[in-house]
Short mmCIF file of C-alpha atoms in Angstrom, two decimals:
data_model
loop_
_atom_site.label_atom_id
_atom_site.label_comp_id
_atom_site.label_asym_id
_atom_site.label_seq_id
_atom_site.Cartn_x
_atom_site.Cartn_y
_atom_site.Cartn_z
CA MET A 1 -113.71 12.73 192.25
CA SER A 2 -116.67 13.69 192.63
CA GLU A 3 -118.57 16.43 190.42
CA ALA A 4 -118.84 19.21 193.71
CA THR A 5 -122.49 20.92 193.92
CA ALA A 6 -123.70 24.04 195.56
CA PRO A 7 -125.14 23.45 198.88
CA LYS A 8 -128.70 22.14 199.64
CA ALA A 9 -129.49 25.86 200.90
CA VAL A 10 -128.44 27.34 197.79
CA GLU A 11 -129.65 24.65 195.49
CA GLY A 12 -133.04 24.49 196.35
CA THR A 13 -133.34 29.01 196.50
CA LEU A 14 -132.35 28.48 192.55
CA GLY A 15 -135.11 25.64 192.00
CA PHE A 16 -137.44 27.69 193.77
CA LEU A 17 -136.85 30.62 191.94
CA ASP A 18 -136.34 29.08 188.30
CA GLU A 19 -140.26 27.11 188.46
CA ARG A 20 -141.36 30.50 189.44
CA LEU A 21 -138.92 32.89 187.65
CA GLY A 22 -137.62 30.89 184.72
CA SER A 23 -134.39 32.21 185.49
CA THR A 24 -131.81 29.80 185.13
CA THR A 25 -133.43 29.83 181.48
CA PHE A 26 -133.62 33.45 181.03
CA LEU A 27 -129.39 33.25 181.70
CA LYS A 28 -129.05 30.12 180.00
CA ARG A 29 -130.44 32.34 176.94
CA ASN A 30 -128.80 35.64 177.58
CA VAL A 31 -125.70 34.91 179.26
CA LYS A 32 -123.74 34.89 175.87
CA LYS A 33 -125.67 37.44 173.95
CA VAL A 34 -122.88 38.84 171.53
CA PHE A 35 -122.32 43.13 172.34
CA PRO A 36 -119.92 44.47 169.26
CA ASP A 37 -116.91 46.24 169.92
CA HIS A 38 -116.67 49.84 169.46
CA TRP A 39 -115.36 52.55 171.45
CA SER A 40 -118.18 54.67 170.89
CA PHE A 41 -120.49 52.54 172.31
CA MET A 42 -118.84 53.03 175.69
CA LEU A 43 -120.33 56.63 175.59
CA GLY A 44 -123.81 55.44 176.34
CA GLU A 45 -121.77 53.55 179.16
CA ILE A 46 -120.66 56.18 180.59
CA ALA A 47 -123.97 57.82 180.48
CA LEU A 48 -125.40 55.24 182.96
CA TYR A 49 -122.68 54.96 184.75
CA SER A 50 -122.77 58.63 185.69
CA PHE A 51 -126.50 58.23 186.88
CA ILE A 52 -125.20 55.83 189.50
CA ILE A 53 -122.72 57.88 190.80
CA LEU A 54 -125.85 60.27 191.05
CA LEU A 55 -128.18 58.49 193.53
CA LEU A 56 -125.33 57.57 195.23
CA THR A 57 -124.20 60.58 196.12
CA GLY A 58 -127.76 62.23 196.07
CA THR A 59 -128.63 59.68 198.76
CA PHE A 60 -125.29 61.06 201.05
CA LEU A 61 -126.24 64.41 200.42
CA THR A 62 -129.68 64.70 201.19
CA LEU A 63 -128.90 63.08 204.69
CA TRP A 64 -127.78 66.51 205.85
CA PHE A 65 -129.98 68.71 203.35
CA ASN A 66 -132.73 70.94 205.11
CA PRO A 67 -135.20 72.05 201.84
CA SER A 68 -136.47 74.96 203.76
CA MET A 69 -136.82 78.99 203.13
CA THR A 70 -136.85 79.54 206.58
CA GLU A 71 -134.72 82.37 207.65
CA VAL A 72 -131.88 81.81 210.10
CA VAL A 73 -128.60 83.71 211.36
CA TYR A 74 -125.39 81.40 210.55
CA ASP A 75 -123.34 80.08 213.26
CA GLY A 76 -120.87 77.80 211.42
CA SER A 77 -117.49 76.82 210.76
CA TYR A 78 -117.25 79.70 207.40
CA THR A 79 -116.92 82.64 209.93
CA LYS A 80 -116.36 85.15 206.96
CA LEU A 81 -120.71 84.56 207.04
CA ASN A 82 -121.19 84.33 210.65
CA GLY A 83 -123.99 86.24 211.88
CA VAL A 84 -125.50 87.16 207.65
CA LYS A 85 -129.51 86.04 207.29
CA MET A 86 -129.53 83.41 205.07
CA SER A 87 -132.16 80.29 204.26
CA GLU A 88 -131.88 77.00 205.92
CA ALA A 89 -131.16 75.59 202.55
CA TYR A 90 -128.19 77.58 202.36
CA ALA A 91 -127.45 76.88 205.92
CA SER A 92 -126.88 73.09 205.76
CA THR A 93 -125.62 73.48 202.32
CA LEU A 94 -122.76 75.51 204.02
CA HIS A 95 -122.88 72.35 206.41
CA ILE A 96 -122.28 69.69 204.02
CA THR A 97 -119.72 71.64 202.88
CA PHE A 98 -117.42 72.47 206.18
CA ASP A 99 -118.66 70.27 208.56
CA VAL A 100 -119.85 67.08 207.53
CA ARG A 101 -117.20 64.52 207.02
CA GLY A 102 -116.93 63.70 203.09
CA GLY A 103 -119.18 66.50 202.25
CA LEU A 104 -117.68 68.98 199.84
CA LEU A 105 -115.81 65.99 198.33
CA MET A 106 -119.13 64.67 198.29
CA ARG A 107 -120.95 67.48 196.33
CA GLN A 108 -118.60 68.02 194.26
CA ILE A 109 -118.62 64.38 193.00
CA HIS A 110 -122.08 64.89 192.69
CA HIS A 111 -121.80 68.18 190.83
CA TRP A 112 -119.04 66.34 187.82
CA ALA A 113 -121.46 63.41 187.65
CA ALA A 114 -124.21 65.56 186.42
CA ILE A 115 -122.01 67.49 183.82
CA LEU A 116 -120.66 63.56 183.29
CA PHE A 117 -124.43 62.38 182.92
CA MET A 118 -125.55 64.88 180.46
CA ALA A 119 -122.15 65.75 178.61
CA SER A 120 -121.56 61.67 177.94
CA ILE A 121 -126.00 61.71 176.81
CA LEU A 122 -124.94 64.46 174.36
CA ALA A 123 -122.29 62.66 172.99
CA HIS A 124 -123.93 58.83 172.39
CA MET A 125 -127.28 61.25 170.69
CA LEU A 126 -124.86 62.70 168.23
CA ARG A 127 -123.02 59.43 167.58
CA VAL A 128 -126.36 57.66 167.55
CA PHE A 129 -127.81 60.23 165.00
CA PHE A 130 -123.88 60.45 162.82
CA THR A 131 -123.88 56.65 162.01
CA GLY A 132 -127.81 56.16 161.58
CA ALA A 133 -128.80 54.22 164.67
CA TYR A 134 -131.87 55.95 165.21
CA ARG A 135 -133.24 53.97 162.02
CA LYS A 136 -135.91 51.74 161.76
CA PRO A 137 -136.82 49.30 164.27
CA ARG A 138 -135.25 52.14 166.56
CA GLU A 139 -136.69 55.15 166.67
CA LEU A 140 -138.73 54.38 169.96
CA ASN A 141 -135.18 54.39 171.20
CA TRP A 142 -134.13 57.30 170.43
CA LEU A 143 -136.88 59.11 171.43
CA ILE A 144 -136.74 58.05 175.14
CA GLY A 145 -132.85 59.45 174.33
CA ILE A 146 -134.53 62.42 173.57
CA GLY A 147 -136.68 62.62 176.62
CA MET A 148 -134.03 62.00 178.77
CA PHE A 149 -132.01 64.87 177.67
CA THR A 150 -134.61 66.73 178.23
CA LEU A 151 -135.63 65.52 181.94
CA GLY A 152 -131.77 66.35 182.69
CA MET A 153 -131.70 69.62 181.79
CA LEU A 154 -134.68 69.72 184.40
CA GLU A 155 -132.90 68.00 186.56
CA GLY A 156 -129.85 70.24 186.82
CA LEU A 157 -131.39 73.35 186.89
CA PHE A 158 -133.14 71.76 189.85
CA GLY A 159 -130.85 70.70 191.54
CA TYR A 160 -128.30 73.75 191.22
CA SER A 161 -131.38 75.80 192.01
CA LEU A 162 -131.58 74.19 195.62
CA PRO A 163 -128.84 75.36 198.17
CA ASP A 164 -130.46 79.08 197.62
CA ASP A 165 -127.06 80.68 196.93
CA LEU A 166 -126.53 83.78 194.76
CA LEU A 167 -125.69 82.26 191.42
CA SER A 168 -128.36 79.40 191.52
CA GLY A 169 -131.26 82.35 192.79
CA THR A 170 -130.41 84.15 190.37
CA GLY A 171 -131.47 81.18 187.84
CA LEU A 172 -134.72 80.77 189.79
CA ARG A 173 -135.09 84.46 188.88
CA ILE A 174 -134.72 83.54 185.29
CA THR A 175 -136.82 80.91 185.47
CA GLN A 176 -139.49 82.67 187.09
CA GLY A 177 -139.68 85.45 184.53
CA VAL A 178 -139.41 82.41 181.91
CA ALA A 179 -142.38 80.99 182.83
CA GLU A 180 -144.58 84.52 183.80
CA SER A 181 -143.46 85.70 179.98
CA VAL A 182 -146.03 82.48 178.51
CA PRO A 183 -149.02 84.82 176.93
CA LEU A 184 -152.35 84.39 178.91
CA VAL A 185 -151.37 82.06 181.00
CA GLY A 186 -147.87 82.96 182.48
CA THR A 187 -149.02 84.39 185.80
CA TYR A 188 -150.76 81.63 186.76
CA VAL A 189 -147.96 79.39 186.20
CA TYR A 190 -145.83 81.39 187.93
CA MET A 191 -148.15 81.70 190.67
CA PHE A 192 -148.50 77.90 190.67
CA LEU A 193 -145.26 77.29 191.03
CA PHE A 194 -143.24 79.79 193.77
CA GLY A 195 -146.29 79.55 195.45
CA GLY A 196 -146.69 83.54 196.10
CA GLU A 197 -145.09 86.24 194.85
CA PHE A 198 -141.14 85.35 194.12
CA PRO A 199 -138.97 84.17 196.06
CA GLY A 200 -141.40 82.58 198.33
CA THR A 201 -141.33 79.53 200.64
CA ASP A 202 -142.32 76.67 198.89
CA ILE A 203 -139.92 76.82 195.89
CA ILE A 204 -136.99 75.16 197.02
CA PRO A 205 -139.14 72.13 199.19
CA ARG A 206 -140.77 71.79 195.68
CA LEU A 207 -138.04 71.31 193.71
CA TYR A 208 -136.15 68.93 196.41
CA MET A 209 -138.98 66.97 195.35
CA LEU A 210 -138.78 67.22 191.85
CA HIS A 211 -135.46 66.53 191.95
CA ILE A 212 -134.69 63.78 194.45
CA LEU A 213 -138.15 61.52 193.87
CA LEU A 214 -139.83 62.40 190.38
CA ILE A 215 -137.64 63.36 187.79
CA PRO A 216 -134.71 60.47 188.67
CA GLY A 217 -138.01 57.90 188.86
CA LEU A 218 -138.76 59.29 185.50
CA ILE A 219 -135.16 58.48 183.83
CA LEU A 220 -134.66 55.54 185.70
CA GLY A 221 -137.55 54.07 184.60
CA MET A 222 -136.37 55.17 180.33
CA ILE A 223 -133.18 54.14 181.17
CA THR A 224 -134.86 50.19 181.66
CA ALA A 225 -136.71 50.65 178.86
CA HIS A 226 -133.62 52.29 176.76
CA MET A 227 -131.70 48.67 177.98
CA MET A 228 -134.66 46.03 177.76
CA ILE A 229 -135.83 47.48 173.96
CA MET A 230 -131.48 47.44 173.38
CA TRP A 231 -131.59 44.22 174.40
CA HIS A 232 -134.35 42.63 172.86
CA GLN A 233 -133.48 44.11 169.48
CA LYS A 234 -129.46 43.94 169.46
CA HIS A 235 -127.22 46.78 169.53
CA THR A 236 -126.24 48.05 165.95
CA ALA A 237 -122.61 47.35 164.28
CA MET A 238 -120.29 49.01 162.12
CA PRO A 239 -119.58 48.13 158.99
CA VAL A 240 -116.48 46.17 159.66
CA LYS A 241 -115.58 42.37 157.78
CA ASN A 242 -118.22 39.31 157.45
CA GLN A 243 -120.85 41.74 158.99
CA THR A 244 -123.64 41.64 157.55
CA GLU A 245 -127.46 42.76 158.14
CA GLN A 246 -128.49 39.50 159.63
CA GLN A 247 -125.68 38.85 162.02
CA VAL A 248 -123.45 41.04 165.09
CA TYR A 249 -120.23 39.90 165.43
CA GLY A 250 -118.61 40.65 168.37
CA TYR A 251 -118.02 39.42 172.42
CA PRO A 252 -120.75 37.34 174.84
CA PHE A 253 -122.15 39.35 177.39
CA TYR A 254 -120.48 36.23 179.40
CA PRO A 255 -117.58 36.88 180.92
CA VAL A 256 -115.79 39.34 178.08
CA PHE A 257 -118.74 42.22 178.85
CA MET A 258 -118.95 42.25 182.14
CA ALA A 259 -115.69 42.29 182.71
CA LYS A 260 -114.78 45.15 180.30
CA THR A 261 -118.48 47.20 181.63
CA GLY A 262 -117.32 46.36 185.36
CA ALA A 263 -113.74 48.24 184.56
CA TYR A 264 -115.44 50.72 182.96
CA PHE A 265 -117.71 52.09 185.50
CA LEU A 266 -114.78 51.59 187.97
CA PHE A 267 -112.67 53.88 185.44
CA THR A 268 -115.48 56.28 185.70
CA PHE A 269 -115.82 56.14 189.32
CA GLY A 270 -112.62 57.16 189.44
CA VAL A 271 -111.91 60.25 187.27
CA LEU A 272 -115.34 61.64 189.10
CA ALA A 273 -113.75 61.40 192.37
CA LEU A 274 -110.44 62.65 191.05
CA MET A 275 -112.14 66.01 189.57
CA GLY A 276 -114.16 65.60 192.77
CA ALA A 277 -111.39 66.15 194.95
CA PHE A 278 -108.99 68.29 192.98
CA VAL A 279 -111.18 70.10 190.86
CA GLN A 280 -113.57 72.61 191.97
CA ILE A 281 -117.14 73.36 190.96
CA ASN A 282 -119.49 75.29 191.97
CA PRO A 283 -117.96 76.57 194.87
CA ILE A 284 -121.28 78.40 196.91
CA TRP A 285 -119.43 80.53 199.91
CA LEU A 286 -118.17 82.66 197.98
CA PHE A 287 -121.23 83.69 196.22
CA GLY A 288 -122.99 84.28 199.81
CA PRO A 289 -126.60 84.09 200.22
CA TYR A 290 -129.92 84.50 198.02
CA ASP A 291 -130.08 88.87 197.49
CA PRO A 292 -132.81 89.43 194.76
CA GLY A 293 -130.60 93.41 194.44
CA ALA A 294 -127.09 91.72 193.49
CA ILE A 295 -125.37 89.66 191.07
CA SER A 296 -121.68 88.11 190.72
CA SER A 297 -119.55 89.43 187.18
CA GLY A 298 -119.63 85.84 185.08
CA SER A 299 -122.00 83.87 186.39
CA GLN A 300 -122.63 81.07 184.28
CA PRO A 301 -124.84 78.28 184.49
CA ASP A 302 -124.28 74.81 183.88
CA TRP A 303 -122.74 73.92 180.43
CA TYR A 304 -125.98 72.27 178.97
CA MET A 305 -127.89 75.04 180.08
CA GLY A 306 -125.86 77.78 178.46
CA VAL A 307 -127.98 78.04 175.21
CA LEU A 308 -130.78 79.13 176.74
CA GLU A 309 -128.64 81.68 178.31
CA GLY A 310 -127.22 82.43 175.46
CA ALA A 311 -130.37 83.12 173.27
CA LEU A 312 -131.76 85.70 176.32
CA ARG A 313 -128.83 87.27 176.07
CA ILE A 314 -128.87 88.10 172.05
CA MET A 315 -132.45 88.75 171.86
CA PRO A 316 -133.44 92.42 170.86
CA ASN A 317 -135.85 93.60 173.23
CA TRP A 318 -139.24 92.70 171.73
CA GLU A 319 -142.82 92.95 173.51
CA ILE A 320 -145.85 93.78 172.50
CA SER A 321 -148.83 95.00 173.45
CA ALA A 322 -152.44 93.50 172.61
CA TRP A 323 -155.80 93.52 174.42
CA GLY A 324 -154.23 94.27 177.87
CA HIS A 325 -151.84 91.68 177.80
CA THR A 326 -147.67 92.27 177.04
CA VAL A 327 -146.37 89.36 175.60
CA SER A 328 -142.49 89.61 176.21
CA PHE A 329 -140.83 87.92 173.00
CA ASN A 330 -137.53 89.17 174.10
CA VAL A 331 -137.61 85.96 177.25
CA LEU A 332 -140.56 83.54 175.66
CA ILE A 333 -138.58 83.05 171.78
CA PRO A 334 -134.91 82.06 173.98
CA ALA A 335 -137.06 80.27 176.31
CA LEU A 336 -138.68 77.99 173.86
CA GLY A 337 -137.56 78.84 170.50
CA PRO A 338 -133.69 77.59 170.08
CA LEU A 339 -134.39 73.98 172.20
CA GLY A 340 -137.56 73.73 169.81
CA ILE A 341 -136.11 73.51 166.92
CA ILE A 342 -133.43 70.74 168.19
CA PHE A 343 -135.94 68.63 170.31
CA THR A 344 -138.58 68.49 167.56
CA GLY A 345 -136.11 68.58 164.39
CA ALA A 346 -134.37 65.26 165.82
CA ALA A 347 -137.91 64.02 167.37
CA VAL A 348 -139.38 63.92 163.54
CA TRP A 349 -135.65 63.41 162.11
CA PRO A 350 -136.00 59.74 161.92
CA PHE A 351 -139.60 59.41 160.17
CA VAL A 352 -138.94 62.62 158.32
CA GLU A 353 -135.72 60.42 156.71
CA ALA A 354 -137.81 56.99 155.95
CA TRP A 355 -140.38 59.47 154.38
CA VAL A 356 -138.37 61.45 152.01
CA THR A 357 -136.04 58.30 150.86
CA GLY A 358 -138.87 55.79 150.84
CA ASP A 359 -136.38 53.40 152.84
CA LYS A 360 -138.55 51.25 155.33
CA ARG A 361 -136.20 48.70 155.64
CA GLN A 362 -134.59 47.33 159.52
CA HIS A 363 -131.06 48.61 159.81
CA HIS A 364 -128.55 47.37 162.13
CA VAL A 365 -125.24 47.91 160.28
CA ASN A 366 -124.41 51.57 160.83
CA THR A 367 -123.69 53.78 158.30
CA ARG A 368 -120.54 55.89 157.91
CA PRO A 369 -121.46 59.71 158.24
CA ARG A 370 -119.38 60.56 155.30
CA ASN A 371 -121.67 58.98 153.25
CA ALA A 372 -125.32 59.94 154.14
CA PRO A 373 -123.82 63.84 153.39
CA VAL A 374 -127.47 65.87 154.10
CA ARG A 375 -127.84 63.85 157.25
CA THR A 376 -124.42 64.24 158.57
CA ALA A 377 -124.00 68.71 157.20
CA THR A 378 -127.53 68.57 159.23
CA GLY A 379 -126.37 67.76 161.97
CA MET A 380 -123.33 69.71 162.27
CA ALA A 381 -125.43 72.68 161.61
CA ALA A 382 -127.53 71.95 164.50
CA VAL A 383 -124.26 71.78 166.84
CA THR A 384 -122.93 74.89 165.32
CA PHE A 385 -126.32 76.39 166.23
CA TYR A 386 -125.97 75.15 169.70
CA GLY A 387 -122.32 75.81 170.39
CA LEU A 388 -122.86 79.48 169.20
CA LEU A 389 -125.22 79.92 171.34
CA TRP A 390 -123.64 78.24 174.17
CA ILE A 391 -120.98 80.65 173.46
CA ALA A 392 -123.02 83.73 173.45
CA GLY A 393 -124.29 82.77 176.73
CA ALA A 394 -120.67 84.68 177.97
CA ASN A 395 -120.93 86.83 175.96
CA ASP A 396 -119.21 89.65 178.69
CA VAL A 397 -116.90 86.99 179.14
CA VAL A 398 -115.66 87.01 176.04
CA ALA A 399 -115.84 90.84 175.84
CA GLU A 400 -114.06 91.29 178.77
CA ARG A 401 -110.92 88.58 178.39
CA PHE A 402 -110.15 89.67 174.27
CA HIS A 403 -110.89 93.71 175.21
CA VAL A 404 -114.02 94.50 172.47
CA SER A 405 -117.50 96.25 173.10
CA LEU A 406 -120.36 93.93 174.69
CA PHE A 407 -122.54 95.42 171.78
CA ALA A 408 -119.99 94.68 169.45
CA THR A 409 -120.24 90.61 170.79
CA THR A 410 -123.88 90.68 171.29
CA TRP A 411 -124.08 91.11 167.24
CA PHE A 412 -121.93 89.27 166.24
CA PHE A 413 -123.78 86.01 167.28
CA ARG A 414 -127.40 87.88 166.27
CA PHE A 415 -125.96 87.40 162.88
CA ALA A 416 -123.69 84.06 163.69
CA VAL A 417 -126.80 81.95 164.89
CA PHE A 418 -127.99 82.02 161.47
CA ILE A 419 -124.63 82.30 159.45
CA GLY A 420 -123.01 79.44 161.15
CA PRO A 421 -125.05 77.28 160.58
CA TYR A 422 -125.43 77.22 157.29
CA LEU A 423 -121.96 77.62 156.40
CA ALA A 424 -121.49 74.52 158.81
CA PHE A 425 -123.57 73.23 156.18
CA VAL A 426 -122.59 73.34 153.35
CA ILE A 427 -118.90 73.16 154.37
CA THR A 428 -119.58 69.44 155.79
CA LYS A 429 -121.53 68.03 153.44
CA ARG A 430 -118.82 69.09 150.95
CA ILE A 431 -116.55 67.74 153.07
CA CYS A 432 -118.65 64.48 153.29
CA LEU A 433 -118.74 64.25 148.97
CA GLY A 434 -114.85 64.67 148.87
CA LEU A 435 -114.10 61.39 151.48
CA GLN A 436 -116.89 59.22 149.09
CA ARG A 437 -114.78 60.83 145.86
CA LYS A 438 -111.49 59.52 147.75
CA ASP A 439 -113.49 55.80 148.63
CA ALA A 440 -114.31 55.65 145.49
CA GLY A 441 -110.96 56.04 143.77
CA ILE A 442 -109.30 53.86 146.52
CA ILE A 443 -111.83 51.39 145.42
CA GLY A 444 -111.69 51.75 141.45
CA HIS A 445 -107.39 52.01 141.70
CA GLY A 446 -105.94 51.02 144.65
CA GLU A 447 -103.89 52.92 147.50
CA GLU A 448 -100.70 55.35 146.82
CA SER A 449 -98.00 53.41 147.56
CA GLY A 450 -95.22 55.87 148.12
CA ILE A 451 -93.49 54.46 145.10
CA ILE A 452 -92.21 55.55 141.87
CA MET A 453 -92.25 53.70 138.78
CA MET A 454 -90.86 55.30 135.26
CA SER A 455 -91.96 53.94 131.96
CA PRO A 456 -90.07 52.81 129.27
CA ASP A 457 -90.97 56.04 127.30
CA GLY A 458 -89.34 58.47 130.73
CA LYS A 459 -92.61 59.01 132.53
CA TYR A 460 -93.06 58.72 136.21
CA SER A 461 -96.04 57.51 138.06
CA GLU A 462 -96.81 55.75 141.36
CA ARG A 463 -98.01 52.72 141.91
CA HIS A 464 -101.59 52.21 143.46
CA GLU A 465 -101.99 48.67 145.82
CA PRO A 466 -105.08 46.93 146.62
CA ALA A 467 -106.41 48.17 149.36
CA ARG A 468 -106.48 46.01 152.37
CA GLU A 469 -109.27 43.85 152.81
CA GLU A 470 -110.78 45.03 155.88
CA LYS A 471 -110.78 48.59 154.69
CA ARG A 472 -112.75 47.20 151.69
CA ALA A 473 -115.33 45.73 153.50
CA ILE A 474 -115.42 49.26 154.78
CA ILE A 475 -115.60 51.33 152.24
CA LEU A 476 -117.90 49.41 150.23
CA SER A 477 -120.49 49.31 153.16
CA LYS A 478 -121.94 52.27 151.18
CA GLU A 479 -125.47 51.95 149.70
CA ASN A 480 -125.21 53.81 146.38
CA ALA A 481 -128.55 55.81 146.07
CA ARG A 482 -131.32 54.07 145.13
CA PRO A 483 -132.97 55.78 141.76
CA GLU A 484 -136.48 57.33 142.13
CA ALA A 485 -139.08 56.13 140.99
CA PRO A 486 -140.58 57.49 138.28
CA ALA A 487 -143.43 60.13 138.68
CA ARG A 488 -145.06 57.63 135.94
CA ASP A 489 -145.89 55.05 134.65
CA ALA A 490 -146.17 53.62 131.12
CA ASN A 491 -149.20 54.26 130.77
CA GLY A 492 -148.99 58.43 132.03
CA ILE A 493 -150.93 57.31 135.20
CA PRO A 494 -148.82 59.36 138.34
CA ALA A 495 -147.34 57.15 141.59
CA PRO A 496 -149.45 57.36 144.33
CA ASP A 497 -146.25 59.36 146.13
CA THR A 498 -146.27 61.51 143.91
CA LYS A 499 -149.44 63.48 144.17
CA GLY A 500 -150.75 66.38 145.84
CA PRO A 501 -148.47 68.91 147.62
CA LEU A 502 -146.75 66.39 149.63
CA GLY A 503 -145.95 64.23 146.77
CA HIS A 504 -144.10 67.26 145.03
CA LEU A 505 -142.65 68.03 148.17
CA ARG A 506 -141.51 64.27 148.87
CA SER A 507 -140.05 64.04 144.96
CA ARG A 508 -137.78 67.56 145.47
CA LEU A 509 -136.49 66.72 149.06
CA ASN A 510 -135.64 63.47 147.74
CA ARG A 511 -134.04 64.51 144.84
CA ALA A 512 -132.00 67.01 146.75
CA TRP A 513 -131.38 63.51 149.30
CA THR A 514 -129.89 62.05 146.28
CA PHE A 515 -128.74 64.35 144.16
CA ASP A 516 -124.80 64.53 144.77
CA ASP A 517 -124.69 60.98 145.55
CA ILE A 518 -121.00 59.17 145.07
CA PRO A 519 -120.97 55.88 143.44
CA VAL A 520 -118.37 53.11 145.05
CA GLU A 521 -118.48 50.31 143.67
CA GLU A 522 -115.57 47.38 143.22
CA HIS A 523 -115.35 46.66 139.25
CA GLY A 524 -115.03 43.01 138.50
CA HIS A 525 -114.93 41.74 142.13
CA GLY A 526 -118.28 40.74 143.82
CA HIS A 527 -118.09 41.29 147.23
CA GLY A 528 -120.11 41.16 150.90
CA GLU A 529 -119.07 36.95 150.52
CA GLN A 530 -119.46 35.85 154.28
CA GLY A 531 -115.25 34.87 155.47
CA GLU A 532 -114.00 33.35 158.57
CA ILE A 533 -114.93 35.32 162.09
CA GLU A 534 -112.63 37.57 163.50
CA GLY A 535 -110.62 35.50 166.59
CA GLY A 536 -112.44 35.81 169.83
CA LYS A 537 -115.23 36.97 168.46
CA GLU A 538 -118.55 35.23 167.62
CA PRO A 539 -121.71 35.67 165.62
CA GLU A 540 -125.48 36.40 166.74
CA GLN A 541 -127.88 35.74 164.31
CA LEU A 542 -130.91 38.99 163.92
CA SER A 543 -134.18 37.86 164.18
CA HIS A 544 -136.38 40.13 161.90
#
């Protein structure tokens, strides 16, 4: 039988594109690209799938939503609001919910996808941080991730503000107060954003344009840049047997990874569809149209904005007046302080860590969190700080549910946001060091077998057996702390990096970074030799 060939029309088209774009050469070169296999890598994929679902459902909603603040009298299917004056934005949202076929389902899938998008980005960033995947050469991708999370917060805020219901209107009122609290230029920022006195008639149309065009375009550009950089630099890998800094072990992009990622997309879409169908979220018809003189009890923003809500609720009423201006620290500090500390700290961390440790090498294999106790403890302190502020955003609900004083919960969180992160740092660091000691014991003495032996003199002891080869490879992936370079050489001349206040600070931080390190070494046995490749996986050389 003769070998099958493509139709002339198809073959001609492919030849035309290949001659001008080199597409066939690109595909041949990249179709076998290796992707490491680990469950935590799926977190970033979930964020990508959620964003795709957001774009699809958002496109559906734009066909019926009317971003207008013009006042109308409602006369629709939801009879409980018939005769009530409201904006066209709120009326069109009710129309989508009750009159457009599949409208409520699309609204709820869209909202749940936004929640999942932010949750998966945060989980992905935590995985990257705790495993050290942000180190050289991936600092730029780390900054892109922080930028995407920040834009995602704005996109979510603008999105759930569009219906102009009582809950979203209250959020916009807080946004107006935050803008107005900025010293000197706050009033101008507020008037420029709202187009006049609150609420005005311009804010919803302006937020609509930002929500459907500008911010999604920026996020899409960041995702594209993120994927291109990751594709060029290769994916990081978890420490496993045979894994080195020079090779990536995993499955090829085609057909294994493509089949898996396609299935994950369908799983994500299926879960969001089920949640949209059976789990109610943001029932705007129960809140009613926005009224500046009303607010619902127990009203909460989406979870990713809870940290700002919590900071605002527990902040003391601090204001000062000077030179004819009032500075409202009770609004300004909650708006800029918590997220400024977390995001700024996260952005500079890769560069501070490299400066303190003096590590300028490229890293393609991740670190186990226990082997970087200072980093892991700092991350848990940030998570605790964020989490406490998030819970403080529901201090009225906590007080009502547990029958305690609202003032007591407020004062508890005022102290907890300072004490909690410190305790989290200390406890996490001690746990990491304890796990390091356990690993050192396994390498030095083997694992407990559960078999009790009696010696000739009548003493009992437990027999230890060597750890499995795979486990030994993971444990021995730890890089023991390198001793700091001497402050002075043999001739008494100080090293350049130790001069001046910054040099002394770097030296002190380096000692604190490596002071409690527990060496994990294999005595009498070499390690790190290349073994055979695991079945079904292929290596890929890394270029430096």
